[in-house]
């Protein structure tokens, strides 16, 4: 999985006054959990742009003054209810031998014959939660819908892998195609195409 580096400065004071002063200076107070003790630091609000405002999933390298680097994942983020400014960010430290839970985006590929026939594509799960070792975290899940007909669906069971554990039931729907008023049954269209082909073919002598 791709990583984003966030440069920060370790915080000595974590009181309300210090936190307010940081925010006034355009900084975001942050905490990294999961190690021997919580690590408090601050970083520029702009540093979170590519981590927060994106549909992609990333791990994080927290780079502190002095060269210390900590691998982590975004755990929680708090926004101001009015301005939407980032108020606080929690990270969880990564260790090579310790599984971590993370939301992974789903990407659809291919063209659904059910949609071509007028069906409605319902994208039920745009992200899937998995638990895996850091080295086994995928950037995204590819779901092929090129054979998805009207009434068809694709569930989590199609993505099972020994490298990670889904935090959803196997039957959880990811994507499905439902009939609409203007939809044509896939079998009817196939029969029509075969009939047209037969009509166009020259008669045997």
PDB file of C-alpha atoms in Angstrom:
ATOM      1  CA  UNK A   1       0.000   0.000   0.000  1.00  0.00           C
ATOM      2  CA  UNK A   2       1.185   3.510  -0.816  1.00  0.00           C
ATOM      3  CA  UNK A   3       2.323   5.759   2.016  1.00  0.00           C
ATOM      4  CA  UNK A   4       2.000   9.484   2.615  1.00  0.00           C
ATOM      5  CA  UNK A   5       4.617  11.295   4.680  1.00  0.00           C
ATOM      6  CA  UNK A   6       3.398  13.801   7.251  1.00  0.00           C
ATOM      7  CA  UNK A   7       6.056  15.972   8.852  1.00  0.00           C
ATOM      8  CA  UNK A   8       5.337  16.985  12.411  1.00  0.00           C
ATOM      9  CA  UNK A   9       6.746  18.419  15.610  1.00  0.00           C
ATOM     10  CA  UNK A  10       6.483  16.606  18.901  1.00  0.00           C
ATOM     11  CA  UNK A  11       4.259  18.348  21.461  1.00  0.00           C
ATOM     12  CA  UNK A  12       5.404  18.843  25.016  1.00  0.00           C
ATOM     13  CA  UNK A  13       2.232  20.507  26.245  1.00  0.00           C
ATOM     14  CA  UNK A  14      -1.162  18.972  25.477  1.00  0.00           C
ATOM     15  CA  UNK A  15      -3.441  21.311  27.431  1.00  0.00           C
ATOM     16  CA  UNK A  16      -6.357  23.302  26.000  1.00  0.00           C
ATOM     17  CA  UNK A  17      -4.371  26.535  25.740  1.00  0.00           C
ATOM     18  CA  UNK A  18      -1.546  24.874  23.832  1.00  0.00           C
ATOM     19  CA  UNK A  19      -4.012  23.088  21.559  1.00  0.00           C
ATOM     20  CA  UNK A  20      -5.867  26.305  20.782  1.00  0.00           C
ATOM     21  CA  UNK A  21      -2.606  28.089  20.013  1.00  0.00           C
ATOM     22  CA  UNK A  22      -1.665  25.319  17.578  1.00  0.00           C
ATOM     23  CA  UNK A  23      -4.958  25.574  15.730  1.00  0.00           C
ATOM     24  CA  UNK A  24      -4.677  29.341  15.518  1.00  0.00           C
ATOM     25  CA  UNK A  25      -1.292  28.844  13.871  1.00  0.00           C
ATOM     26  CA  UNK A  26      -2.757  26.501  11.229  1.00  0.00           C
ATOM     27  CA  UNK A  27      -1.492  23.367  12.951  1.00  0.00           C
ATOM     28  CA  UNK A  28      -3.413  20.187  13.777  1.00  0.00           C
ATOM     29  CA  UNK A  29      -2.858  18.402  17.115  1.00  0.00           C
ATOM     30  CA  UNK A  30      -2.308  14.660  16.575  1.00  0.00           C
ATOM     31  CA  UNK A  31      -1.731  11.522  18.617  1.00  0.00           C
ATOM     32  CA  UNK A  32      -0.173   8.183  17.642  1.00  0.00           C
ATOM     33  CA  UNK A  33      -1.476   5.255  19.680  1.00  0.00           C
ATOM     34  CA  UNK A  34      -0.371   1.626  19.710  1.00  0.00           C
ATOM     35  CA  UNK A  35       3.207   2.048  20.946  1.00  0.00           C
ATOM     36  CA  UNK A  36       4.556   1.932  24.487  1.00  0.00           C
ATOM     37  CA  UNK A  37       2.882   5.270  25.170  1.00  0.00           C
ATOM     38  CA  UNK A  38       0.841   7.796  23.165  1.00  0.00           C
ATOM     39  CA  UNK A  39       2.948  10.135  21.036  1.00  0.00           C
ATOM     40  CA  UNK A  40       1.625  13.703  20.747  1.00  0.00           C
ATOM     41  CA  UNK A  41       2.682  15.843  17.792  1.00  0.00           C
ATOM     42  CA  UNK A  42       1.369  18.592  15.530  1.00  0.00           C
ATOM     43  CA  UNK A  43       1.459  19.056  11.771  1.00  0.00           C
ATOM     44  CA  UNK A  44       0.374  21.642   9.209  1.00  0.00           C
ATOM     45  CA  UNK A  45      -3.283  21.305   8.264  1.00  0.00           C
ATOM     46  CA  UNK A  46      -2.335  21.318   4.568  1.00  0.00           C
ATOM     47  CA  UNK A  47      -0.246  18.173   5.126  1.00  0.00           C
ATOM     48  CA  UNK A  48      -3.458  16.138   5.472  1.00  0.00           C
ATOM     49  CA  UNK A  49      -4.938  17.134   2.115  1.00  0.00           C
ATOM     50  CA  UNK A  50      -3.811  14.018   0.228  1.00  0.00           C
ATOM     51  CA  UNK A  51      -4.630  11.730   3.134  1.00  0.00           C
ATOM     52  CA  UNK A  52      -8.112  12.901   4.094  1.00  0.00           C
ATOM     53  CA  UNK A  53      -9.651  14.365   0.936  1.00  0.00           C
ATOM     54  CA  UNK A  54      -9.214  11.337  -1.297  1.00  0.00           C
ATOM     55  CA  UNK A  55     -11.138   8.126  -1.983  1.00  0.00           C
ATOM     56  CA  UNK A  56      -7.873   6.170  -1.845  1.00  0.00           C
ATOM     57  CA  UNK A  57      -6.443   4.400   1.188  1.00  0.00           C
ATOM     58  CA  UNK A  58      -2.908   5.117   2.392  1.00  0.00           C
ATOM     59  CA  UNK A  59      -0.646   4.265   5.255  1.00  0.00           C
ATOM     60  CA  UNK A  60       1.265   7.134   6.855  1.00  0.00           C
ATOM     61  CA  UNK A  61       4.869   7.821   7.734  1.00  0.00           C
ATOM     62  CA  UNK A  62       4.968  10.345  10.576  1.00  0.00           C
ATOM     63  CA  UNK A  63       8.320  12.098  10.287  1.00  0.00           C
ATOM     64  CA  UNK A  64       9.313  14.044  13.388  1.00  0.00           C
ATOM     65  CA  UNK A  65      12.071  16.575  13.955  1.00  0.00           C
ATOM     66  CA  UNK A  66      15.326  14.769  14.538  1.00  0.00           C
ATOM     67  CA  UNK A  67      14.620  12.149  11.879  1.00  0.00           C
ATOM     68  CA  UNK A  68      12.375   9.806  13.867  1.00  0.00           C
ATOM     69  CA  UNK A  69       9.891   8.018  11.604  1.00  0.00           C
ATOM     70  CA  UNK A  70       6.783   6.116  12.664  1.00  0.00           C
ATOM     71  CA  UNK A  71       4.629   3.961  10.387  1.00  0.00           C
ATOM     72  CA  UNK A  72       0.938   4.406  11.124  1.00  0.00           C
ATOM     73  CA  UNK A  73      -2.620   4.417   9.783  1.00  0.00           C
ATOM     74  CA  UNK A  74      -5.329   7.019  10.200  1.00  0.00           C
ATOM     75  CA  UNK A  75      -7.576   5.936  13.062  1.00  0.00           C
ATOM     76  CA  UNK A  76      -9.941   8.853  13.647  1.00  0.00           C
ATOM     77  CA  UNK A  77     -10.366  12.457  12.595  1.00  0.00           C
ATOM     78  CA  UNK A  78     -12.439  15.272  14.059  1.00  0.00           C
ATOM     79  CA  UNK A  79     -13.769  18.186  12.007  1.00  0.00           C
ATOM     80  CA  UNK A  80     -15.160  21.519  13.138  1.00  0.00           C
ATOM     81  CA  UNK A  81     -18.980  21.275  12.808  1.00  0.00           C
ATOM     82  CA  UNK A  82     -19.267  24.633  11.028  1.00  0.00           C
ATOM     83  CA  UNK A  83     -16.004  25.331   9.176  1.00  0.00           C
ATOM     84  CA  UNK A  84     -15.027  21.681   8.469  1.00  0.00           C
ATOM     85  CA  UNK A  85     -11.469  22.464   9.546  1.00  0.00           C
ATOM     86  CA  UNK A  86      -9.545  19.515  10.940  1.00  0.00           C
ATOM     87  CA  UNK A  87      -9.512  19.741  14.735  1.00  0.00           C
ATOM     88  CA  UNK A  88      -7.695  16.570  15.768  1.00  0.00           C
ATOM     89  CA  UNK A  89      -6.263  13.408  14.217  1.00  0.00           C
ATOM     90  CA  UNK A  90      -5.620  10.026  15.814  1.00  0.00           C
ATOM     91  CA  UNK A  91      -3.182   7.556  14.286  1.00  0.00           C
ATOM     92  CA  UNK A  92      -2.441   3.939  15.139  1.00  0.00           C
ATOM     93  CA  UNK A  93       1.171   2.757  14.954  1.00  0.00           C
ATOM     94  CA  UNK A  94       1.949  -0.107  12.587  1.00  0.00           C
ATOM     95  CA  UNK A  95       4.116  -3.105  13.401  1.00  0.00           C
ATOM     96  CA  UNK A  96       5.160  -5.705  10.829  1.00  0.00           C
ATOM     97  CA  UNK A  97       3.885  -8.605  12.938  1.00  0.00           C
ATOM     98  CA  UNK A  98       0.629  -7.040  14.182  1.00  0.00           C
ATOM     99  CA  UNK A  99      -2.572  -7.064  12.099  1.00  0.00           C
ATOM    100  CA  UNK A 100      -4.412  -3.779  11.656  1.00  0.00           C
ATOM    101  CA  UNK A 101      -8.008  -2.959  10.677  1.00  0.00           C
ATOM    102  CA  UNK A 102      -8.485  -0.624   7.730  1.00  0.00           C
ATOM    103  CA  UNK A 103     -11.099   0.501   5.182  1.00  0.00           C
ATOM    104  CA  UNK A 104     -10.104  -0.358   1.599  1.00  0.00           C
ATOM    105  CA  UNK A 105     -11.842   1.283  -1.411  1.00  0.00           C
ATOM    106  CA  UNK A 106     -13.617  -0.784  -4.072  1.00  0.00           C
ATOM    107  CA  UNK A 107     -13.125  -0.097  -7.782  1.00  0.00           C
ATOM    108  CA  UNK A 108     -15.516  -1.413 -10.427  1.00  0.00           C
ATOM    109  CA  UNK A 109     -14.141  -2.496 -13.789  1.00  0.00           C
ATOM    110  CA  UNK A 110     -15.843  -3.628 -16.974  1.00  0.00           C
ATOM    111  CA  UNK A 111     -19.263  -2.883 -18.451  1.00  0.00           C
ATOM    112  CA  UNK A 112     -22.328  -4.652 -17.085  1.00  0.00           C
ATOM    113  CA  UNK A 113     -24.661  -6.206 -19.700  1.00  0.00           C
ATOM    114  CA  UNK A 114     -27.491  -5.713 -17.208  1.00  0.00           C
ATOM    115  CA  UNK A 115     -26.883  -1.955 -17.201  1.00  0.00           C
ATOM    116  CA  UNK A 116     -26.706  -1.886 -21.008  1.00  0.00           C
ATOM    117  CA  UNK A 117     -30.146  -3.492 -21.011  1.00  0.00           C
ATOM    118  CA  UNK A 118     -31.539  -0.693 -18.845  1.00  0.00           C
ATOM    119  CA  UNK A 119     -30.952  -2.123 -15.382  1.00  0.00           C
ATOM    120  CA  UNK A 120     -29.901   0.014 -12.401  1.00  0.00           C
ATOM    121  CA  UNK A 121     -26.423  -0.503 -11.005  1.00  0.00           C
ATOM    122  CA  UNK A 122     -26.403  -0.261  -7.205  1.00  0.00           C
ATOM    123  CA  UNK A 123     -22.936   0.195  -5.704  1.00  0.00           C
ATOM    124  CA  UNK A 124     -23.643  -0.993  -2.170  1.00  0.00           C
ATOM    125  CA  UNK A 125     -20.141  -1.058  -0.656  1.00  0.00           C
ATOM    126  CA  UNK A 126     -17.640   1.525  -1.847  1.00  0.00           C
ATOM    127  CA  UNK A 127     -15.253   0.547   0.954  1.00  0.00           C
ATOM    128  CA  UNK A 128     -14.618  -2.769   2.678  1.00  0.00           C
ATOM    129  CA  UNK A 129     -13.131  -3.180   6.134  1.00  0.00           C
ATOM    130  CA  UNK A 130     -10.404  -5.790   6.465  1.00  0.00           C
ATOM    131  CA  UNK A 131      -7.887  -6.908   9.058  1.00  0.00           C
ATOM    132  CA  UNK A 132      -4.409  -7.751   7.809  1.00  0.00           C
ATOM    133  CA  UNK A 133      -0.697  -7.398   8.406  1.00  0.00           C
ATOM    134  CA  UNK A 134       0.634  -4.065   7.058  1.00  0.00           C
ATOM    135  CA  UNK A 135       2.492  -5.776   4.208  1.00  0.00           C
ATOM    136  CA  UNK A 136      -0.733  -7.453   3.020  1.00  0.00           C
ATOM    137  CA  UNK A 137      -2.916  -4.316   2.884  1.00  0.00           C
ATOM    138  CA  UNK A 138      -4.129  -3.806  -0.724  1.00  0.00           C
ATOM    139  CA  UNK A 139      -4.486  -0.355  -2.297  1.00  0.00           C
ATOM    140  CA  UNK A 140      -8.004  -1.239  -3.459  1.00  0.00           C
ATOM    141  CA  UNK A 141     -10.286  -4.137  -4.422  1.00  0.00           C
ATOM    142  CA  UNK A 142     -11.081  -4.645  -8.108  1.00  0.00           C
ATOM    143  CA  UNK A 143     -14.582  -5.959  -8.797  1.00  0.00           C
ATOM    144  CA  UNK A 144     -15.292  -7.070 -12.385  1.00  0.00           C
ATOM    145  CA  UNK A 145     -18.899  -6.383 -13.430  1.00  0.00           C
ATOM    146  CA  UNK A 146     -18.523  -7.408 -17.098  1.00  0.00           C
ATOM    147  CA  UNK A 147     -20.772 -10.453 -16.599  1.00  0.00           C
ATOM    148  CA  UNK A 148     -23.258  -8.868 -14.183  1.00  0.00           C
ATOM    149  CA  UNK A 149     -26.767  -9.283 -15.609  1.00  0.00           C
ATOM    150  CA  UNK A 150     -30.111  -7.918 -14.410  1.00  0.00           C
ATOM    151  CA  UNK A 151     -30.897  -9.500 -11.054  1.00  0.00           C
ATOM    152  CA  UNK A 152     -27.249 -10.426 -10.537  1.00  0.00           C
ATOM    153  CA  UNK A 153     -24.984  -9.374  -7.692  1.00  0.00           C
ATOM    154  CA  UNK A 154     -21.425  -9.685  -6.414  1.00  0.00           C
ATOM    155  CA  UNK A 155     -20.731 -10.223  -2.727  1.00  0.00           C
ATOM    156  CA  UNK A 156     -17.727 -10.244  -0.403  1.00  0.00           C
ATOM    157  CA  UNK A 157     -17.435 -14.015  -0.885  1.00  0.00           C
ATOM    158  CA  UNK A 158     -15.923 -13.388  -4.344  1.00  0.00           C
ATOM    159  CA  UNK A 159     -12.957 -11.538  -2.786  1.00  0.00           C
ATOM    160  CA  UNK A 160     -11.963 -13.926   0.007  1.00  0.00           C
ATOM    161  CA  UNK A 161      -8.218 -14.306   0.475  1.00  0.00           C
ATOM    162  CA  UNK A 162      -5.977 -15.919   3.079  1.00  0.00           C
ATOM    163  CA  UNK A 163      -3.955 -12.699   3.409  1.00  0.00           C
ATOM    164  CA  UNK A 164      -6.724 -10.730   5.087  1.00  0.00           C
ATOM    165  CA  UNK A 165      -9.961 -11.175   6.994  1.00  0.00           C
ATOM    166  CA  UNK A 166     -13.059  -9.234   5.979  1.00  0.00           C
ATOM    167  CA  UNK A 167     -14.948  -7.589   8.804  1.00  0.00           C
ATOM    168  CA  UNK A 168     -18.235  -8.234   6.978  1.00  0.00           C
ATOM    169  CA  UNK A 169     -20.310 -11.397   6.435  1.00  0.00           C
ATOM    170  CA  UNK A 170     -19.375 -13.252   3.223  1.00  0.00           C
ATOM    171  CA  UNK A 171     -22.886 -12.570   1.915  1.00  0.00           C
ATOM    172  CA  UNK A 172     -22.491  -8.766   2.111  1.00  0.00           C
ATOM    173  CA  UNK A 173     -23.448  -7.303  -1.285  1.00  0.00           C
ATOM    174  CA  UNK A 174     -20.872  -5.081  -2.976  1.00  0.00           C
ATOM    175  CA  UNK A 175     -22.696  -4.351  -6.211  1.00  0.00           C
ATOM    176  CA  UNK A 176     -25.901  -5.512  -7.911  1.00  0.00           C
ATOM    177  CA  UNK A 177     -28.048  -4.765 -10.949  1.00  0.00           C
ATOM    178  CA  UNK A 178     -31.785  -4.356 -10.437  1.00  0.00           C
ATOM    179  CA  UNK A 179     -34.466  -4.255 -13.073  1.00  0.00           C
ATOM    180  CA  UNK A 180     -36.035  -0.915 -14.003  1.00  0.00           C
ATOM    181  CA  UNK A 181     -39.151  -0.035 -16.006  1.00  0.00           C
ATOM    182  CA  UNK A 182     -37.129   0.280 -19.192  1.00  0.00           C
ATOM    183  CA  UNK A 183     -34.945  -2.776 -18.675  1.00  0.00           C
ATOM    184  CA  UNK A 184     -34.941  -5.750 -21.049  1.00  0.00           C
ATOM    185  CA  UNK A 185     -34.274  -9.259 -19.802  1.00  0.00           C
ATOM    186  CA  UNK A 186     -30.754 -10.329 -20.749  1.00  0.00           C
ATOM    187  CA  UNK A 187     -31.970 -13.651 -22.169  1.00  0.00           C
ATOM    188  CA  UNK A 188     -34.532 -11.866 -24.344  1.00  0.00           C
ATOM    189  CA  UNK A 189     -31.840  -9.610 -25.808  1.00  0.00           C
ATOM    190  CA  UNK A 190     -29.565 -12.586 -26.495  1.00  0.00           C
ATOM    191  CA  UNK A 191     -32.438 -14.406 -28.241  1.00  0.00           C
ATOM    192  CA  UNK A 192     -33.173 -11.287 -30.280  1.00  0.00           C
ATOM    193  CA  UNK A 193     -29.530 -10.983 -31.323  1.00  0.00           C
ATOM    194  CA  UNK A 194     -29.443 -14.649 -32.357  1.00  0.00           C
ATOM    195  CA  UNK A 195     -32.678 -14.184 -34.336  1.00  0.00           C
ATOM    196  CA  UNK A 196     -31.258 -11.160 -36.159  1.00  0.00           C
ATOM    197  CA  UNK A 197     -28.081 -13.050 -36.962  1.00  0.00           C
ATOM    198  CA  UNK A 198     -30.089 -15.947 -38.350  1.00  0.00           C
ATOM    199  CA  UNK A 199     -32.221 -13.609 -40.470  1.00  0.00           C
ATOM    200  CA  UNK A 200     -29.136 -11.950 -41.927  1.00  0.00           C
ATOM    201  CA  UNK A 201     -27.430 -15.253 -42.763  1.00  0.00           C
ATOM    202  CA  UNK A 202     -27.942 -16.439 -46.402  1.00  0.00           C
ATOM    203  CA  UNK A 203     -30.325 -19.367 -46.837  1.00  0.00           C
ATOM    204  CA  UNK A 204     -28.655 -22.683 -47.542  1.00  0.00           C
ATOM    205  CA  UNK A 205     -29.186 -23.986 -51.045  1.00  0.00           C
TER     206      UNK A 205
END
